[in-house]
């Protein structure tokens, strides 16, 4: 506390990111990073861009990067449909200000979802309501259709959802988008490449749909900080106005070079996603064999609880064995562990650790 703080600062409840321990040789399965490195071509491109041109500002419009994203997206998407930012967290921050803040109309998102959403509402003074997931932890499309009353000020949810990993079929996503023409529906697709259907194919048909994606997870570039949004050019223009009122150069020269090269290396991308999905299926079966209930995951993590072992206690016991998973002290999910899909070896070490805990 300081008397010099602006009044809003004391009232914030900031997002708490998963731990980034300084120790090495941990089995780090707590922040959904990709266990495989980025494309070697991305590393090479960053090296090649590391030269005297760093004295110059980058392109404020990130034109080449937006073109690479559009080319990769297909479905008639052009650079005018693409907005980029310093990680999708920054993209989301601009989305909340530019598109989701409407006096007297509340933003809707699930009660169990990405915990940054309520943080942005607090920072930007956005009224919101949370909509409970079903008992089996699904986002129920019907719950997001206006029932005659006041239209929502906006709707946002991840697909697949975090931290549950459950995906919504594309037809249900479209029902929500089509049923809410008076507000923007934002689909946060941070994990879509691990097994869900992207809503990018719907952008041409719906001018109130915005799809947010990131290179942090499936492209293994969490350290580079590049995310983007895809939607109707009028939505993108709104985002640009906010961005240019905040920071004109969110994508630095090295990030741009690395991101473009990563997007162009489709073979590496597909190979590493396939490996993670195969490991996820084995990890799920191994956890089930130990008695865990595992929610069906379309992401690079699984959400699991054990009927006989407390979630917080299990996370602490794993930590003593240098294995870090994520546990949320929150109603409805405090018995669950969110476990990132690592390499086969890391997942085997997790299972060995759990067996040791259960037999001690
Ligand atoms: C990881 C994540 C993000 C943010 O990713 P960036 O690294 O900021 O691009 C956004 N939404 C969800 C649901 C996430 O899990």
Tab-separated table of N, CA and C in Angstrom, residues 170-297:
chain	number	residue	atom	x	y	z
A	170	UNK	N	-18.273	-27.030	-32.933
A	170	UNK	CA	-18.374	-25.783	-33.693
A	170	UNK	C	-19.825	-25.348	-33.913
A	171	UNK	N	-20.732	-26.305	-34.095
A	171	UNK	CA	-22.142	-25.954	-34.328
A	171	UNK	C	-22.700	-25.202	-33.117
A	172	UNK	N	-22.280	-25.590	-31.902
A	172	UNK	CA	-22.748	-24.901	-30.695
A	172	UNK	C	-22.140	-23.503	-30.587
A	173	UNK	N	-20.870	-23.374	-30.976
A	173	UNK	CA	-20.243	-22.044	-30.996
A	173	UNK	C	-21.045	-21.144	-31.924
A	174	UNK	N	-21.405	-21.668	-33.096
A	174	UNK	CA	-22.130	-20.837	-34.068
A	174	UNK	C	-23.516	-20.467	-33.557
A	175	UNK	N	-24.169	-21.375	-32.814
A	175	UNK	CA	-25.478	-21.044	-32.234
A	175	UNK	C	-25.365	-19.824	-31.315
A	176	UNK	N	-24.310	-19.789	-30.518
A	176	UNK	CA	-24.120	-18.670	-29.588
A	176	UNK	C	-23.850	-17.375	-30.358
A	177	UNK	N	-22.991	-17.470	-31.372
A	177	UNK	CA	-22.640	-16.278	-32.151
A	177	UNK	C	-23.879	-15.752	-32.890
A	178	UNK	N	-24.605	-16.673	-33.540
A	178	UNK	CA	-25.786	-16.267	-34.313
A	178	UNK	C	-26.903	-15.769	-33.402
A	179	UNK	N	-26.946	-16.276	-32.174
A	179	UNK	CA	-28.014	-15.902	-31.251
A	179	UNK	C	-27.767	-14.599	-30.510
A	180	UNK	N	-26.596	-13.990	-30.742
A	180	UNK	CA	-26.248	-12.749	-30.041
A	180	UNK	C	-25.750	-11.669	-30.996
A	181	UNK	N	-26.579	-11.316	-32.008
A	181	UNK	CA	-26.107	-10.350	-33.008
A	181	UNK	C	-25.862	-8.955	-32.433
A	182	UNK	N	-26.375	-8.687	-31.222
A	182	UNK	CA	-26.219	-7.345	-30.644
A	182	UNK	C	-24.910	-7.179	-29.869
A	183	UNK	N	-24.118	-8.249	-29.726
A	183	UNK	CA	-22.836	-8.099	-29.024
A	183	UNK	C	-21.754	-8.957	-29.669
A	184	UNK	N	-20.516	-8.681	-29.272
A	184	UNK	CA	-19.379	-9.455	-29.791
A	184	UNK	C	-19.221	-10.727	-28.963
A	185	UNK	N	-18.984	-11.837	-29.649
A	185	UNK	CA	-18.677	-13.111	-28.999
A	185	UNK	C	-17.210	-13.421	-29.276
A	186	UNK	N	-16.431	-13.543	-28.198
A	186	UNK	CA	-14.990	-13.791	-28.333
A	186	UNK	C	-14.704	-15.245	-27.970
A	187	UNK	N	-14.084	-15.979	-28.891
A	187	UNK	CA	-13.684	-17.362	-28.617
A	187	UNK	C	-12.163	-17.361	-28.442
A	188	UNK	N	-11.719	-17.700	-27.240
A	188	UNK	CA	-10.292	-17.696	-26.907
A	188	UNK	C	-9.739	-19.090	-27.225
A	189	UNK	N	-9.042	-19.190	-28.359
A	189	UNK	CA	-8.608	-20.506	-28.854
A	189	UNK	C	-7.143	-20.804	-28.532
A	190	UNK	N	-6.727	-20.505	-27.303
A	190	UNK	CA	-5.324	-20.731	-26.930
A	190	UNK	C	-4.898	-22.186	-27.152
A	191	UNK	N	-5.855	-23.125	-27.012
A	191	UNK	CA	-5.507	-24.560	-27.081
A	191	UNK	C	-6.130	-25.281	-28.265
A	192	UNK	N	-6.696	-24.546	-29.222
A	192	UNK	CA	-7.521	-25.167	-30.261
A	192	UNK	C	-6.757	-26.196	-31.088
A	193	UNK	N	-5.442	-25.986	-31.264
A	193	UNK	CA	-4.673	-26.863	-32.164
A	193	UNK	C	-4.461	-28.267	-31.607
A	194	UNK	N	-4.839	-28.483	-30.340
A	194	UNK	CA	-4.651	-29.808	-29.748
A	194	UNK	C	-5.914	-30.661	-29.833
A	195	UNK	N	-6.883	-30.244	-30.650
A	195	UNK	CA	-8.005	-31.161	-30.841
A	195	UNK	C	-9.394	-30.555	-30.929
A	196	UNK	N	-9.537	-29.226	-30.931
A	196	UNK	CA	-10.874	-28.644	-31.078
A	196	UNK	C	-11.033	-28.070	-32.488
A	197	UNK	N	-12.283	-27.685	-32.819
A	197	UNK	CA	-12.561	-27.104	-34.136
A	197	UNK	C	-12.487	-25.579	-34.027
A	198	UNK	N	-11.684	-24.959	-34.875
A	198	UNK	CA	-11.542	-23.504	-34.806
A	198	UNK	C	-12.768	-22.788	-35.373
A	199	UNK	N	-13.120	-21.671	-34.752
A	199	UNK	CA	-14.234	-20.853	-35.235
A	199	UNK	C	-13.792	-19.872	-36.321
A	200	UNK	N	-12.522	-19.929	-36.742
A	200	UNK	CA	-12.073	-19.025	-37.814
A	200	UNK	C	-12.912	-19.226	-39.076
A	201	UNK	N	-13.368	-20.469	-39.287
A	201	UNK	CA	-14.173	-20.754	-40.486
A	201	UNK	C	-15.515	-20.024	-40.459
A	202	UNK	N	-15.919	-19.488	-39.299
A	202	UNK	CA	-17.216	-18.795	-39.187
A	202	UNK	C	-17.090	-17.282	-39.340
A	203	UNK	N	-15.853	-16.785	-39.363
A	203	UNK	CA	-15.648	-15.320	-39.334
A	203	UNK	C	-16.294	-14.636	-40.535
A	204	UNK	N	-16.205	-15.253	-41.708
A	204	UNK	CA	-16.759	-14.618	-42.913
A	204	UNK	C	-18.275	-14.445	-42.815
A	205	UNK	N	-18.944	-15.334	-42.047
A	205	UNK	CA	-20.406	-15.289	-41.942
A	205	UNK	C	-20.916	-14.417	-40.798
A	206	UNK	N	-20.062	-14.101	-39.804
A	206	UNK	CA	-20.556	-13.421	-38.599
A	206	UNK	C	-19.656	-12.226	-38.244
A	207	UNK	N	-20.221	-11.015	-38.372
A	207	UNK	CA	-19.393	-9.832	-38.105
A	207	UNK	C	-19.268	-9.526	-36.612
A	208	UNK	N	-19.902	-10.352	-35.747
A	208	UNK	CA	-19.786	-10.159	-34.288
A	208	UNK	C	-18.916	-11.233	-33.632
A	209	UNK	N	-18.163	-11.987	-34.456
A	209	UNK	CA	-17.308	-13.061	-33.922
A	209	UNK	C	-15.841	-12.635	-33.944
A	210	UNK	N	-15.151	-12.799	-32.820
A	210	UNK	CA	-13.711	-12.549	-32.774
A	210	UNK	C	-13.038	-13.798	-32.198
A	211	UNK	N	-12.056	-14.317	-32.928
A	211	UNK	CA	-11.329	-15.510	-32.505
A	211	UNK	C	-9.924	-15.088	-32.074
A	212	UNK	N	-9.545	-15.453	-30.843
A	212	UNK	CA	-8.226	-15.067	-30.317
A	212	UNK	C	-7.348	-16.317	-30.237
A	213	UNK	N	-6.142	-16.206	-30.768
A	213	UNK	CA	-5.214	-17.351	-30.750
A	213	UNK	C	-3.836	-16.893	-30.269
A	214	UNK	N	-2.970	-17.869	-29.994
A	214	UNK	CA	-1.637	-17.532	-29.485
A	214	UNK	C	-0.578	-18.458	-30.073
A	215	UNK	N	0.649	-17.977	-30.166
A	215	UNK	CA	1.760	-18.840	-30.568
A	215	UNK	C	2.444	-19.457	-29.347
A	216	UNK	N	1.911	-19.179	-28.144
A	216	UNK	CA	2.573	-19.631	-26.909
A	216	UNK	C	2.472	-21.129	-26.690
A	217	UNK	N	1.358	-21.736	-27.092
A	217	UNK	CA	1.142	-23.129	-26.735
A	217	UNK	C	1.524	-24.052	-27.899
A	218	UNK	N	0.699	-24.099	-28.962
A	218	UNK	CA	0.958	-25.081	-30.012
A	218	UNK	C	2.198	-24.747	-30.850
A	219	UNK	N	2.619	-23.473	-30.879
A	219	UNK	CA	3.842	-23.132	-31.623
A	219	UNK	C	5.056	-23.032	-30.701
A	220	UNK	N	4.853	-23.321	-29.430
A	220	UNK	CA	5.956	-23.399	-28.468
A	220	UNK	C	6.765	-22.104	-28.364
A	221	UNK	N	6.082	-20.955	-28.387
A	221	UNK	CA	6.799	-19.670	-28.338
A	221	UNK	C	6.289	-18.786	-27.190
A	222	UNK	N	6.016	-19.397	-26.041
A	222	UNK	CA	5.514	-18.618	-24.900
A	222	UNK	C	6.487	-17.494	-24.532
A	223	UNK	N	7.785	-17.740	-24.720
A	223	UNK	CA	8.789	-16.740	-24.347
A	223	UNK	C	8.883	-15.583	-25.325
A	224	UNK	N	8.298	-15.724	-26.514
A	224	UNK	CA	8.428	-14.673	-27.531
A	224	UNK	C	7.308	-13.643	-27.436
A	225	UNK	N	6.149	-14.055	-26.869
A	225	UNK	CA	4.992	-13.188	-26.647
A	225	UNK	C	4.349	-12.699	-27.945
A	226	UNK	N	3.675	-13.593	-28.645
A	226	UNK	CA	2.921	-13.208	-29.839
A	226	UNK	C	1.543	-13.872	-29.796
A	227	UNK	N	0.499	-13.058	-29.907
A	227	UNK	CA	-0.868	-13.576	-29.999
A	227	UNK	C	-1.615	-12.756	-31.029
A	228	UNK	N	-2.794	-13.255	-31.441
A	228	UNK	CA	-3.534	-12.509	-32.450
A	228	UNK	C	-5.033	-12.739	-32.325
A	229	UNK	N	-5.785	-11.850	-32.986
A	229	UNK	CA	-7.236	-11.994	-33.060
A	229	UNK	C	-7.628	-11.960	-34.520
A	230	UNK	N	-8.678	-12.734	-34.863
A	230	UNK	CA	-9.171	-12.781	-36.239
A	230	UNK	C	-10.674	-12.472	-36.203
A	231	UNK	N	-11.079	-11.483	-36.984
A	231	UNK	CA	-12.490	-11.104	-37.003
A	231	UNK	C	-12.766	-10.121	-38.136
A	232	UNK	N	-14.011	-9.648	-38.195
A	232	UNK	CA	-14.410	-8.672	-39.217
A	232	UNK	C	-13.495	-7.440	-39.135
A	233	UNK	N	-13.108	-6.873	-40.296
A	233	UNK	CA	-12.199	-5.715	-40.287
A	233	UNK	C	-12.674	-4.552	-39.404
A	234	UNK	N	-13.988	-4.393	-39.214
A	234	UNK	CA	-14.469	-3.294	-38.358
A	234	UNK	C	-14.099	-3.558	-36.891
A	235	UNK	N	-14.133	-4.825	-36.465
A	235	UNK	CA	-13.697	-5.156	-35.102
A	235	UNK	C	-12.199	-4.907	-34.970
A	236	UNK	N	-11.455	-5.313	-36.003
A	236	UNK	CA	-9.992	-5.146	-35.985
A	236	UNK	C	-9.642	-3.661	-35.902
A	237	UNK	N	-10.394	-2.827	-36.620
A	237	UNK	CA	-10.140	-1.381	-36.593
A	237	UNK	C	-10.325	-0.829	-35.171
A	238	UNK	N	-11.353	-1.319	-34.470
A	238	UNK	CA	-11.565	-0.895	-33.077
A	238	UNK	C	-10.371	-1.275	-32.204
A	239	UNK	N	-9.864	-2.493	-32.402
A	239	UNK	CA	-8.700	-2.949	-31.632
A	239	UNK	C	-7.471	-2.103	-31.944
A	240	UNK	N	-7.288	-1.750	-33.223
A	240	UNK	CA	-6.140	-0.916	-33.624
A	240	UNK	C	-6.204	0.457	-32.942
A	241	UNK	N	-7.403	0.997	-32.833
A	241	UNK	CA	-7.544	2.316	-32.196
A	241	UNK	C	-7.105	2.261	-30.734
A	242	UNK	N	-7.466	1.168	-30.047
A	242	UNK	CA	-7.055	1.030	-28.643
A	242	UNK	C	-5.541	0.805	-28.556
A	243	UNK	N	-5.043	-0.089	-29.395
A	243	UNK	CA	-3.599	-0.381	-29.402
A	243	UNK	C	-2.786	0.897	-29.643
A	244	UNK	N	-3.227	1.715	-30.601
A	244	UNK	CA	-2.466	2.930	-30.918
A	244	UNK	C	-2.703	4.047	-29.907
A	245	UNK	N	-3.542	3.750	-28.899
A	245	UNK	CA	-3.680	4.667	-27.768
A	245	UNK	C	-2.899	4.139	-26.561
A	246	UNK	N	-2.154	3.055	-26.764
A	246	UNK	CA	-1.481	2.382	-25.652
A	246	UNK	C	-0.010	2.122	-25.962
A	247	UNK	N	0.269	1.391	-27.044
A	247	UNK	CA	1.641	1.063	-27.435
A	247	UNK	C	1.603	0.737	-28.923
A	248	UNK	N	2.278	1.558	-29.727
A	248	UNK	CA	2.209	1.366	-31.178
A	248	UNK	C	3.048	0.196	-31.665
A	249	UNK	N	3.990	-0.289	-30.827
A	249	UNK	CA	4.959	-1.292	-31.294
A	249	UNK	C	4.971	-2.536	-30.406
A	250	UNK	N	3.837	-3.243	-30.302
A	250	UNK	CA	3.808	-4.390	-29.380
A	250	UNK	C	4.639	-5.582	-29.865
A	251	UNK	N	4.862	-5.681	-31.176
A	251	UNK	CA	5.611	-6.824	-31.723
A	251	UNK	C	7.005	-6.330	-32.120
A	252	UNK	N	8.026	-6.800	-31.401
A	252	UNK	CA	9.376	-6.328	-31.721
A	252	UNK	C	9.929	-7.068	-32.946
A	253	UNK	N	11.062	-6.620	-33.429
A	253	UNK	CA	11.616	-7.183	-34.669
A	253	UNK	C	11.926	-8.673	-34.556
A	254	UNK	N	12.455	-9.089	-33.410
A	254	UNK	CA	12.813	-10.501	-33.245
A	254	UNK	C	11.557	-11.361	-33.144
A	255	UNK	N	10.554	-10.856	-32.415
A	255	UNK	CA	9.301	-11.606	-32.264
A	255	UNK	C	8.630	-11.784	-33.625
A	256	UNK	N	8.649	-10.737	-34.429
A	256	UNK	CA	8.023	-10.822	-35.738
A	256	UNK	C	8.724	-11.876	-36.600
A	257	UNK	N	10.053	-11.833	-36.625
A	257	UNK	CA	10.815	-12.786	-37.451
A	257	UNK	C	10.558	-14.220	-36.993
A	258	UNK	N	10.607	-14.452	-35.688
A	258	UNK	CA	10.414	-15.805	-35.162
A	258	UNK	C	9.003	-16.306	-35.402
A	259	UNK	N	8.026	-15.424	-35.202
A	259	UNK	CA	6.624	-15.833	-35.357
A	259	UNK	C	6.328	-16.198	-36.807
A	260	UNK	N	6.817	-15.392	-37.750
A	260	UNK	CA	6.552	-15.683	-39.171
A	260	UNK	C	7.161	-17.032	-39.548
A	261	UNK	N	8.409	-17.264	-39.117
A	261	UNK	CA	9.064	-18.537	-39.465
A	261	UNK	C	8.329	-19.715	-38.834
A	262	UNK	N	7.854	-19.538	-37.595
A	262	UNK	CA	7.131	-20.630	-36.929
A	262	UNK	C	5.827	-20.930	-37.656
A	263	UNK	N	5.119	-19.885	-38.084
A	263	UNK	CA	3.847	-20.088	-38.782
A	263	UNK	C	4.052	-20.783	-40.124
A	264	UNK	N	5.228	-20.550	-40.726
A	264	UNK	CA	5.476	-21.149	-42.043
A	264	UNK	C	5.946	-22.600	-41.946
A	265	UNK	N	6.357	-23.026	-40.746
A	265	UNK	CA	6.860	-24.400	-40.598
A	265	UNK	C	5.723	-25.334	-40.184
A	266	UNK	N	4.844	-25.602	-41.130
A	266	UNK	CA	3.645	-26.389	-40.860
A	266	UNK	C	3.991	-27.832	-40.456
A	267	UNK	N	5.032	-28.388	-41.079
A	267	UNK	CA	5.374	-29.793	-40.809
A	267	UNK	C	5.776	-29.979	-39.349
A	268	UNK	N	6.612	-29.074	-38.850
A	268	UNK	CA	7.063	-29.174	-37.456
A	268	UNK	C	5.885	-29.006	-36.492
A	269	UNK	N	5.040	-28.053	-36.818
A	269	UNK	CA	3.846	-27.774	-36.020
A	269	UNK	C	2.964	-29.024	-35.916
A	270	UNK	N	2.693	-29.641	-37.058
A	270	UNK	CA	1.803	-30.813	-37.049
A	270	UNK	C	2.431	-31.981	-36.300
A	271	UNK	N	3.736	-32.163	-36.495
A	271	UNK	CA	4.438	-33.280	-35.857
A	271	UNK	C	4.419	-33.117	-34.327
A	272	UNK	N	4.686	-31.921	-33.817
A	272	UNK	CA	4.736	-31.736	-32.359
A	272	UNK	C	3.327	-31.786	-31.755
A	273	UNK	N	2.332	-31.254	-32.457
A	273	UNK	CA	0.951	-31.351	-31.940
A	273	UNK	C	0.529	-32.809	-31.856
A	274	UNK	N	0.852	-33.587	-32.901
A	274	UNK	CA	0.495	-35.016	-32.894
A	274	UNK	C	1.135	-35.732	-31.713
A	275	UNK	N	2.414	-35.418	-31.455
A	275	UNK	CA	3.129	-36.081	-30.352
A	275	UNK	C	2.449	-35.751	-29.015
A	276	UNK	N	2.046	-34.493	-28.839
A	276	UNK	CA	1.412	-34.085	-27.574
A	276	UNK	C	0.059	-34.768	-27.409
A	277	UNK	N	-0.693	-34.874	-28.488
A	277	UNK	CA	-2.002	-35.533	-28.407
A	277	UNK	C	-1.828	-37.013	-28.055
A	278	UNK	N	-0.834	-37.668	-28.654
A	278	UNK	CA	-0.595	-39.095	-28.357
A	278	UNK	C	-0.196	-39.262	-26.891
A	279	UNK	N	0.664	-38.377	-26.401
A	279	UNK	CA	1.078	-38.463	-24.996
A	279	UNK	C	-0.111	-38.177	-24.076
A	280	UNK	N	-0.956	-37.227	-24.467
A	280	UNK	CA	-2.141	-36.909	-23.649
A	280	UNK	C	-3.027	-38.144	-23.484
A	281	UNK	N	-3.195	-38.897	-24.563
A	281	UNK	CA	-4.056	-40.082	-24.474
A	281	UNK	C	-3.449	-41.128	-23.546
A	282	UNK	N	-2.115	-41.314	-23.630
A	282	UNK	CA	-1.460	-42.276	-22.720
A	282	UNK	C	-1.547	-41.797	-21.277
A	283	UNK	N	-1.291	-40.486	-21.062
A	283	UNK	CA	-1.344	-39.925	-19.705
A	283	UNK	C	-2.739	-40.102	-19.106
A	284	UNK	N	-3.759	-39.862	-19.919
A	284	UNK	CA	-5.137	-40.016	-19.453
A	284	UNK	C	-5.386	-41.457	-19.004
A	285	UNK	N	-4.966	-42.408	-19.819
A	285	UNK	CA	-5.170	-43.824	-19.474
A	285	UNK	C	-4.389	-44.180	-18.205
A	286	UNK	N	-3.161	-43.680	-18.080
A	286	UNK	CA	-2.347	-43.987	-16.893
A	286	UNK	C	-2.975	-43.395	-15.623
A	287	UNK	N	-3.510	-42.173	-15.733
A	287	UNK	CA	-4.150	-41.551	-14.567
A	287	UNK	C	-5.428	-42.316	-14.200
A	288	UNK	N	-6.175	-42.705	-15.208
A	288	UNK	CA	-7.408	-43.475	-14.940
A	288	UNK	C	-7.071	-44.797	-14.254
A	289	UNK	N	-5.973	-45.413	-14.676
A	289	UNK	CA	-5.572	-46.689	-14.063
A	289	UNK	C	-5.217	-46.496	-12.581
A	290	UNK	N	-4.818	-45.282	-12.215
A	290	UNK	CA	-4.514	-44.988	-10.807
A	290	UNK	C	-5.769	-44.548	-10.038
A	291	UNK	N	-6.905	-44.527	-10.711
A	291	UNK	CA	-8.153	-44.194	-10.028
A	291	UNK	C	-8.621	-42.762	-10.225
A	292	UNK	N	-7.897	-41.981	-11.027
A	292	UNK	CA	-8.310	-40.592	-11.270
A	292	UNK	C	-9.523	-40.535	-12.194
A	293	UNK	N	-10.360	-39.530	-11.954
A	293	UNK	CA	-11.364	-39.131	-12.942
A	293	UNK	C	-10.713	-38.048	-13.796
A	294	UNK	N	-10.682	-38.240	-15.102
A	294	UNK	CA	-10.026	-37.280	-16.000
A	294	UNK	C	-11.076	-36.728	-16.954
A	295	UNK	N	-11.249	-35.410	-16.985
A	295	UNK	CA	-12.212	-34.832	-17.933
A	295	UNK	C	-11.672	-35.022	-19.350
A	296	UNK	N	-12.563	-35.245	-20.337
A	296	UNK	CA	-12.083	-35.402	-21.722
A	296	UNK	C	-11.404	-34.111	-22.178
A	297	UNK	N	-10.146	-34.208	-22.590
A	297	UNK	CA	-9.381	-33.003	-22.926
A	297	UNK	C	-9.117	-32.887	-24.412
